[in-house]
PDB file of N, CA and C in Angstrom:
ATOM      1  N   UNK A 361     112.290 198.365 301.040  1.00  0.00           N
ATOM      2  CA  UNK A 361     111.534 199.086 302.033  1.00  0.00           C
ATOM      3  C   UNK A 361     110.402 199.829 301.334  1.00  0.00           C
ATOM      4  N   UNK A 362     109.274 199.863 301.953  1.00  0.00           N
ATOM      5  CA  UNK A 362     108.115 200.472 301.305  1.00  0.00           C
ATOM      6  C   UNK A 362     108.057 201.987 301.507  1.00  0.00           C
ATOM      7  N   UNK A 363     108.686 202.494 302.539  1.00  0.00           N
ATOM      8  CA  UNK A 363     108.638 203.945 302.774  1.00  0.00           C
ATOM      9  C   UNK A 363     109.910 204.596 302.282  1.00  0.00           C
ATOM     10  N   UNK A 364     109.794 205.881 302.028  1.00  0.00           N
ATOM     11  CA  UNK A 364     110.963 206.627 301.558  1.00  0.00           C
ATOM     12  C   UNK A 364     112.031 206.689 302.636  1.00  0.00           C
ATOM     13  N   UNK A 365     111.595 206.847 303.880  1.00  0.00           N
ATOM     14  CA  UNK A 365     112.554 206.929 304.986  1.00  0.00           C
ATOM     15  C   UNK A 365     113.287 205.595 305.136  1.00  0.00           C
ATOM     16  N   UNK A 366     112.558 204.506 304.997  1.00  0.00           N
ATOM     17  CA  UNK A 366     113.171 203.190 305.106  1.00  0.00           C
ATOM     18  C   UNK A 366     114.191 202.944 304.022  1.00  0.00           C
ATOM     19  N   UNK A 367     113.867 203.311 302.806  1.00  0.00           N
ATOM     20  CA  UNK A 367     114.817 203.088 301.709  1.00  0.00           C
ATOM     21  C   UNK A 367     116.013 204.019 301.832  1.00  0.00           C
ATOM     22  N   UNK A 368     115.792 205.238 302.331  1.00  0.00           N
ATOM     23  CA  UNK A 368     116.910 206.159 302.536  1.00  0.00           C
ATOM     24  C   UNK A 368     117.861 205.630 303.603  1.00  0.00           C
ATOM     25  N   UNK A 369     117.303 205.122 304.694  1.00  0.00           N
ATOM     26  CA  UNK A 369     118.172 204.611 305.755  1.00  0.00           C
ATOM     27  C   UNK A 369     118.924 203.366 305.286  1.00  0.00           C
ATOM     28  N   UNK A 370     118.258 202.524 304.498  1.00  0.00           N
ATOM     29  CA  UNK A 370     118.925 201.338 303.975  1.00  0.00           C
ATOM     30  C   UNK A 370     120.052 201.741 303.022  1.00  0.00           C
ATOM     31  N   UNK A 371     119.789 202.738 302.172  1.00  0.00           N
ATOM     32  CA  UNK A 371     120.830 203.231 301.262  1.00  0.00           C
ATOM     33  C   UNK A 371     121.996 203.816 302.044  1.00  0.00           C
ATOM     34  N   UNK A 372     121.697 204.550 303.113  1.00  0.00           N
ATOM     35  CA  UNK A 372     122.760 205.137 303.932  1.00  0.00           C
ATOM     36  C   UNK A 372     123.646 204.045 304.530  1.00  0.00           C
ATOM     37  N   UNK A 373     123.010 203.033 305.111  1.00  0.00           N
ATOM     38  CA  UNK A 373     123.786 201.955 305.726  1.00  0.00           C
ATOM     39  C   UNK A 373     124.576 201.171 304.684  1.00  0.00           C
ATOM     40  N   UNK A 374     123.999 200.978 303.513  1.00  0.00           N
ATOM     41  CA  UNK A 374     124.703 200.258 302.454  1.00  0.00           C
ATOM     42  C   UNK A 374     125.901 201.060 301.959  1.00  0.00           C
ATOM     43  N   UNK A 375     125.724 202.369 301.808  1.00  0.00           N
ATOM     44  CA  UNK A 375     126.817 203.206 301.313  1.00  0.00           C
ATOM     45  C   UNK A 375     127.907 203.386 302.360  1.00  0.00           C
ATOM     46  N   UNK A 376     127.523 203.475 303.617  1.00  0.00           N
ATOM     47  CA  UNK A 376     128.522 203.752 304.653  1.00  0.00           C
ATOM     48  C   UNK A 376     129.308 202.510 305.058  1.00  0.00           C
ATOM     49  N   UNK A 377     128.862 201.351 304.692  1.00  0.00           N
ATOM     50  CA  UNK A 377     129.560 200.125 305.070  1.00  0.00           C
ATOM     51  C   UNK A 377     129.074 199.565 306.397  1.00  0.00           C
ATOM     52  N   UNK A 378     128.151 200.275 307.038  1.00  0.00           N
ATOM     53  CA  UNK A 378     127.638 199.795 308.319  1.00  0.00           C
ATOM     54  C   UNK A 378     126.859 198.503 308.146  1.00  0.00           C
ATOM     55  N   UNK A 379     126.159 198.381 307.030  1.00  0.00           N
ATOM     56  CA  UNK A 379     125.396 197.160 306.788  1.00  0.00           C
ATOM     57  C   UNK A 379     126.341 195.961 306.663  1.00  0.00           C
ATOM     58  N   UNK A 380     127.395 196.136 305.890  1.00  0.00           N
ATOM     59  CA  UNK A 380     128.370 195.050 305.736  1.00  0.00           C
ATOM     60  C   UNK A 380     129.031 194.737 307.074  1.00  0.00           C
ATOM     61  N   UNK A 381     129.363 195.778 307.818  1.00  0.00           N
ATOM     62  CA  UNK A 381     129.965 195.564 309.132  1.00  0.00           C
ATOM     63  C   UNK A 381     129.018 194.787 310.036  1.00  0.00           C
ATOM     64  N   UNK A 382     127.748 195.174 310.032  1.00  0.00           N
ATOM     65  CA  UNK A 382     126.756 194.487 310.862  1.00  0.00           C
ATOM     66  C   UNK A 382     126.603 193.028 310.492  1.00  0.00           C
ATOM     67  N   UNK A 383     126.608 192.746 309.201  1.00  0.00           N
ATOM     68  CA  UNK A 383     126.471 191.360 308.747  1.00  0.00           C
ATOM     69  C   UNK A 383     127.694 190.545 309.151  1.00  0.00           C
ATOM     70  N   UNK A 384     128.873 191.089 308.927  1.00  0.00           N
ATOM     71  CA  UNK A 384     130.104 190.378 309.282  1.00  0.00           C
ATOM     72  C   UNK A 384     130.203 190.203 310.790  1.00  0.00           C
ATOM     73  N   UNK A 385     129.901 191.261 311.532  1.00  0.00           N
ATOM     74  CA  UNK A 385     129.954 191.177 312.989  1.00  0.00           C
ATOM     75  C   UNK A 385     128.967 190.133 313.497  1.00  0.00           C
ATOM     76  N   UNK A 386     127.767 190.136 312.942  1.00  0.00           N
ATOM     77  CA  UNK A 386     126.763 189.152 313.351  1.00  0.00           C
ATOM     78  C   UNK A 386     127.207 187.730 313.063  1.00  0.00           C
ATOM     79  N   UNK A 387     127.823 187.536 311.909  1.00  0.00           N
ATOM     80  CA  UNK A 387     128.292 186.192 311.554  1.00  0.00           C
ATOM     81  C   UNK A 387     129.404 185.733 312.494  1.00  0.00           C
ATOM     82  N   UNK A 388     130.330 186.632 312.774  1.00  0.00           N
ATOM     83  CA  UNK A 388     131.436 186.282 313.676  1.00  0.00           C
ATOM     84  C   UNK A 388     130.913 186.022 315.080  1.00  0.00           C
ATOM     85  N   UNK A 389     130.008 186.872 315.528  1.00  0.00           N
ATOM     86  CA  UNK A 389     129.446 186.719 316.881  1.00  0.00           C
ATOM     87  C   UNK A 389     128.660 185.409 317.000  1.00  0.00           C
ATOM     88  N   UNK A 390     127.898 185.101 315.968  1.00  0.00           N
ATOM     89  CA  UNK A 390     127.131 183.857 315.975  1.00  0.00           C
ATOM     90  C   UNK A 390     128.065 182.652 316.026  1.00  0.00           C
ATOM     91  N   UNK A 391     129.131 182.694 315.240  1.00  0.00           N
ATOM     92  CA  UNK A 391     130.099 181.586 315.250  1.00  0.00           C
ATOM     93  C   UNK A 391     130.745 181.447 316.620  1.00  0.00           C
ATOM     94  N   UNK A 392     131.085 182.569 317.233  1.00  0.00           N
ATOM     95  CA  UNK A 392     131.702 182.514 318.561  1.00  0.00           C
ATOM     96  C   UNK A 392     130.733 181.922 319.580  1.00  0.00           C
ATOM     97  N   UNK A 393     129.471 182.323 319.506  1.00  0.00           N
ATOM     98  CA  UNK A 393     128.485 181.783 320.444  1.00  0.00           C
ATOM     99  C   UNK A 393     128.255 180.288 320.205  1.00  0.00           C
ATOM    100  N   UNK A 394     128.245 179.882 318.945  1.00  0.00           N
ATOM    101  CA  UNK A 394     128.079 178.454 318.635  1.00  0.00           C
ATOM    102  C   UNK A 394     129.254 177.636 319.153  1.00  0.00           C
ATOM    103  N   UNK A 395     130.471 178.163 319.003  1.00  0.00           N
ATOM    104  CA  UNK A 395     131.649 177.459 319.509  1.00  0.00           C
ATOM    105  C   UNK A 395     131.602 177.361 321.029  1.00  0.00           C
ATOM    106  N   UNK A 396     131.187 178.444 321.680  1.00  0.00           N
ATOM    107  CA  UNK A 396     131.092 178.440 323.140  1.00  0.00           C
ATOM    108  C   UNK A 396     130.062 177.407 323.596  1.00  0.00           C
ATOM    109  N   UNK A 397     128.928 177.366 322.916  1.00  0.00           N
ATOM    110  CA  UNK A 397     127.893 176.401 323.257  1.00  0.00           C
ATOM    111  C   UNK A 397     128.385 174.973 323.035  1.00  0.00           C
ATOM    112  N   UNK A 398     129.131 174.749 321.968  1.00  0.00           N
ATOM    113  CA  UNK A 398     129.675 173.413 321.690  1.00  0.00           C
ATOM    114  C   UNK A 398     130.660 172.992 322.774  1.00  0.00           C
ATOM    115  N   UNK A 399     131.489 173.932 323.243  1.00  0.00           N
ATOM    116  CA  UNK A 399     132.431 173.615 324.328  1.00  0.00           C
ATOM    117  C   UNK A 399     131.681 173.251 325.600  1.00  0.00           C
ATOM    118  N   UNK A 400     130.629 174.000 325.904  1.00  0.00           N
ATOM    119  CA  UNK A 400     129.849 173.716 327.110  1.00  0.00           C
ATOM    120  C   UNK A 400     129.203 172.338 327.005  1.00  0.00           C
ATOM    121  N   UNK A 401     128.625 172.025 325.842  1.00  0.00           N
ATOM    122  CA  UNK A 401     127.998 170.717 325.658  1.00  0.00           C
ATOM    123  C   UNK A 401     129.021 169.590 325.764  1.00  0.00           C
ATOM    124  N   UNK A 402     130.203 169.788 325.197  1.00  0.00           N
ATOM    125  CA  UNK A 402     131.248 168.764 325.276  1.00  0.00           C
ATOM    126  C   UNK A 402     131.678 168.550 326.720  1.00  0.00           C
ATOM    127  N   UNK A 403     131.791 169.633 327.470  1.00  0.00           N
ATOM    128  CA  UNK A 403     132.172 169.534 328.877  1.00  0.00           C
ATOM    129  C   UNK A 403     131.103 168.784 329.662  1.00  0.00           C
ATOM    130  N   UNK A 404     129.821 169.085 329.396  1.00  0.00           N
ATOM    131  CA  UNK A 404     128.739 168.396 330.089  1.00  0.00           C
ATOM    132  C   UNK A 404     128.706 166.911 329.732  1.00  0.00           C
ATOM    133  N   UNK A 405     128.945 166.592 328.458  1.00  0.00           N
ATOM    134  CA  UNK A 405     128.972 165.187 328.046  1.00  0.00           C
ATOM    135  C   UNK A 405     130.127 164.441 328.705  1.00  0.00           C
ATOM    136  N   UNK A 406     131.276 165.086 328.804  1.00  0.00           N
ATOM    137  CA  UNK A 406     132.428 164.457 329.459  1.00  0.00           C
ATOM    138  C   UNK A 406     132.134 164.216 330.935  1.00  0.00           C
ATOM    139  N   UNK A 407     131.484 165.180 331.573  1.00  0.00           N
ATOM    140  CA  UNK A 407     131.131 165.026 332.979  1.00  0.00           C
ATOM    141  C   UNK A 407     130.134 163.889 333.163  1.00  0.00           C
ATOM    142  N   UNK A 408     129.150 163.804 332.283  1.00  0.00           N
ATOM    143  CA  UNK A 408     128.174 162.716 332.365  1.00  0.00           C
ATOM    144  C   UNK A 408     128.850 161.365 332.149  1.00  0.00           C
ATOM    145  N   UNK A 409     129.816 161.321 331.238  1.00  0.00           N
ATOM    146  CA  UNK A 409     130.545 160.076 330.986  1.00  0.00           C
ATOM    147  C   UNK A 409     131.347 159.665 332.214  1.00  0.00           C
ATOM    148  N   UNK A 410     132.001 160.638 332.862  1.00  0.00           N
ATOM    149  CA  UNK A 410     132.760 160.332 334.076  1.00  0.00           C
ATOM    150  C   UNK A 410     131.839 159.822 335.176  1.00  0.00           C
ATOM    151  N   UNK A 411     130.677 160.462 335.325  1.00  0.00           N
ATOM    152  CA  UNK A 411     129.731 160.020 336.346  1.00  0.00           C
ATOM    153  C   UNK A 411     129.261 158.600 336.066  1.00  0.00           C
ATOM    154  N   UNK A 412     129.015 158.285 334.798  1.00  0.00           N
ATOM    155  CA  UNK A 412     128.579 156.935 334.436  1.00  0.00           C
ATOM    156  C   UNK A 412     129.677 155.917 334.723  1.00  0.00           C
ATOM    157  N   UNK A 413     130.920 156.279 334.426  1.00  0.00           N
ATOM    158  CA  UNK A 413     132.037 155.374 334.709  1.00  0.00           C
ATOM    159  C   UNK A 413     132.171 155.139 336.206  1.00  0.00           C
ATOM    160  N   UNK A 414     132.045 156.203 336.993  1.00  0.00           N
ATOM    161  CA  UNK A 414     132.132 156.053 338.451  1.00  0.00           C
ATOM    162  C   UNK A 414     131.004 155.175 338.974  1.00  0.00           C
ATOM    163  N   UNK A 415     129.799 155.375 338.452  1.00  0.00           N
ATOM    164  CA  UNK A 415     128.662 154.564 338.886  1.00  0.00           C
ATOM    165  C   UNK A 415     128.879 153.098 338.514  1.00  0.00           C
ATOM    166  N   UNK A 416     129.444 152.845 337.342  1.00  0.00           N
ATOM    167  CA  UNK A 416     129.717 151.469 336.923  1.00  0.00           C
ATOM    168  C   UNK A 416     130.763 150.827 337.831  1.00  0.00           C
ATOM    169  N   UNK A 417     131.786 151.599 338.189  1.00  0.00           N
ATOM    170  CA  UNK A 417     132.810 151.073 339.096  1.00  0.00           C
ATOM    171  C   UNK A 417     132.214 150.757 340.460  1.00  0.00           C
ATOM    172  N   UNK A 418     131.365 151.667 340.954  1.00  0.00           N
ATOM    173  CA  UNK A 418     130.723 151.417 342.248  1.00  0.00           C
ATOM    174  C   UNK A 418     129.843 150.176 342.189  1.00  0.00           C
ATOM    175  N   UNK A 419     129.106 150.020 341.094  1.00  0.00           N
ATOM    176  CA  UNK A 419     128.234 148.856 340.947  1.00  0.00           C
ATOM    177  C   UNK A 419     129.055 147.569 340.888  1.00  0.00           C
ATOM    178  N   UNK A 420     130.171 147.609 340.170  1.00  0.00           N
ATOM    179  CA  UNK A 420     131.027 146.424 340.087  1.00  0.00           C
ATOM    180  C   UNK A 420     131.617 146.092 341.452  1.00  0.00           C
ATOM    181  N   UNK A 421     132.030 147.123 342.173  1.00  0.00           N
ATOM    182  CA  UNK A 421     132.592 146.905 343.505  1.00  0.00           C
ATOM    183  C   UNK A 421     131.534 146.343 344.447  1.00  0.00           C
ATOM    184  N   UNK A 422     130.329 146.877 344.368  1.00  0.00           N
ATOM    185  CA  UNK A 422     129.245 146.383 345.217  1.00  0.00           C
ATOM    186  C   UNK A 422     128.884 144.949 344.844  1.00  0.00           C
ATOM    187  N   UNK A 423     128.953 144.646 343.554  1.00  0.00           N
ATOM    188  CA  UNK A 423     128.639 143.291 343.113  1.00  0.00           C
ATOM    189  C   UNK A 423     129.678 142.303 343.619  1.00  0.00           C
ATOM    190  N   UNK A 424     130.944 142.730 343.670  1.00  0.00           N
ATOM    191  CA  UNK A 424     131.985 141.852 344.195  1.00  0.00           C
ATOM    192  C   UNK A 424     131.798 141.603 345.687  1.00  0.00           C
ATOM    193  N   UNK A 425     131.346 142.603 346.400  1.00  0.00           N
ATOM    194  CA  UNK A 425     131.154 142.464 347.842  1.00  0.00           C
ATOM    195  C   UNK A 425     129.824 141.807 348.171  1.00  0.00           C
ATOM    196  N   UNK A 426     128.894 141.823 347.263  1.00  0.00           N
ATOM    197  CA  UNK A 426     127.561 141.302 347.519  1.00  0.00           C
ATOM    198  C   UNK A 426     127.508 139.789 347.704  1.00  0.00           C
ATOM    199  N   UNK A 427     128.255 138.977 346.983  1.00  0.00           N
ATOM    200  CA  UNK A 427     128.126 137.525 347.161  1.00  0.00           C
ATOM    201  C   UNK A 427     128.379 137.065 348.595  1.00  0.00           C
ATOM    202  N   UNK A 428     129.293 137.713 349.305  1.00  0.00           N
ATOM    203  CA  UNK A 428     129.538 137.333 350.695  1.00  0.00           C
ATOM    204  C   UNK A 428     128.291 137.576 351.531  1.00  0.00           C
ATOM    205  N   UNK A 429     127.686 138.719 351.354  1.00  0.00           N
ATOM    206  CA  UNK A 429     126.475 139.031 352.104  1.00  0.00           C
ATOM    207  C   UNK A 429     125.342 138.111 351.665  1.00  0.00           C
ATOM    208  N   UNK A 430     125.302 137.776 350.392  1.00  0.00           N
ATOM    209  CA  UNK A 430     124.245 136.916 349.890  1.00  0.00           C
ATOM    210  C   UNK A 430     124.379 135.511 350.475  1.00  0.00           C
ATOM    211  N   UNK A 431     125.598 135.033 350.639  1.00  0.00           N
ATOM    212  CA  UNK A 431     125.801 133.715 351.223  1.00  0.00           C
ATOM    213  C   UNK A 431     125.288 133.681 352.653  1.00  0.00           C
ATOM    214  N   UNK A 432     125.532 134.743 353.395  1.00  0.00           N
ATOM    215  CA  UNK A 432     125.022 134.795 354.763  1.00  0.00           C
ATOM    216  C   UNK A 432     123.504 134.794 354.759  1.00  0.00           C
ATOM    217  N   UNK A 433     122.912 135.564 353.850  1.00  0.00           N
ATOM    218  CA  UNK A 433     121.455 135.593 353.768  1.00  0.00           C
ATOM    219  C   UNK A 433     120.910 134.216 353.417  1.00  0.00           C
ATOM    220  N   UNK A 434     121.572 133.540 352.499  1.00  0.00           N
ATOM    221  CA  UNK A 434     121.131 132.200 352.124  1.00  0.00           C
ATOM    222  C   UNK A 434     121.278 131.235 353.298  1.00  0.00           C
ATOM    223  N   UNK A 435     122.358 131.398 354.065  1.00  0.00           N
ATOM    224  CA  UNK A 435     122.571 130.533 355.223  1.00  0.00           C
ATOM    225  C   UNK A 435     121.417 130.676 356.207  1.00  0.00           C
ATOM    226  N   UNK A 436     121.076 131.909 356.545  1.00  0.00           N
ATOM    227  CA  UNK A 436     119.986 132.123 357.492  1.00  0.00           C
ATOM    228  C   UNK A 436     118.649 131.727 356.869  1.00  0.00           C
ATOM    229  N   UNK A 437     118.525 131.931 355.575  1.00  0.00           N
ATOM    230  CA  UNK A 437     117.295 131.515 354.903  1.00  0.00           C
ATOM    231  C   UNK A 437     117.119 130.009 354.953  1.00  0.00           C
ATOM    232  N   UNK A 438     118.205 129.287 354.771  1.00  0.00           N
ATOM    233  CA  UNK A 438     118.143 127.828 354.841  1.00  0.00           C
ATOM    234  C   UNK A 438     117.777 127.366 356.247  1.00  0.00           C
ATOM    235  N   UNK A 439     118.311 128.014 357.275  1.00  0.00           N
ATOM    236  CA  UNK A 439     117.967 127.637 358.645  1.00  0.00           C
ATOM    237  C   UNK A 439     116.489 127.860 358.914  1.00  0.00           C
ATOM    238  N   UNK A 440     115.963 128.973 358.412  1.00  0.00           N
ATOM    239  CA  UNK A 440     114.543 129.248 358.622  1.00  0.00           C
ATOM    240  C   UNK A 440     113.677 128.248 357.868  1.00  0.00           C
ATOM    241  N   UNK A 441     114.096 127.846 356.678  1.00  0.00           N
ATOM    242  CA  UNK A 441     113.328 126.857 355.914  1.00  0.00           C
ATOM    243  C   UNK A 441     113.322 125.510 356.633  1.00  0.00           C
ATOM    244  N   UNK A 442     114.473 125.153 357.213  1.00  0.00           N
ATOM    245  CA  UNK A 442     114.570 123.871 357.912  1.00  0.00           C
ATOM    246  C   UNK A 442     113.733 123.853 359.176  1.00  0.00           C
ATOM    247  N   UNK A 443     113.583 125.010 359.828  1.00  0.00           N
ATOM    248  CA  UNK A 443     112.843 125.034 361.090  1.00  0.00           C
ATOM    249  C   UNK A 443     111.340 124.933 360.878  1.00  0.00           C
ATOM    250  N   UNK A 444     110.864 125.215 359.690  1.00  0.00           N
ATOM    251  CA  UNK A 444     109.408 125.154 359.444  1.00  0.00           C
ATOM    252  C   UNK A 444     108.937 123.783 359.213  1.00  0.00           C
TER     253      UNK A 444
END
């Protein structure tokens, strides 16, 4: 610290243990926040994965049901082609 007051306050905090407490508390708090953020991200990724699986199942189900509708469309399409 460049000022006398700054160096005195730094010496006070160093001698009293408040500086060490602040550093340890900050490290623990940061780790806790990082873990919380990681849990939230994991939960969001799991939710996105479930949504993707559901969408894939819906698409597969629609694809299975689609050929019947497609055959009808082709049938009517063939009739229209023949009439021209």
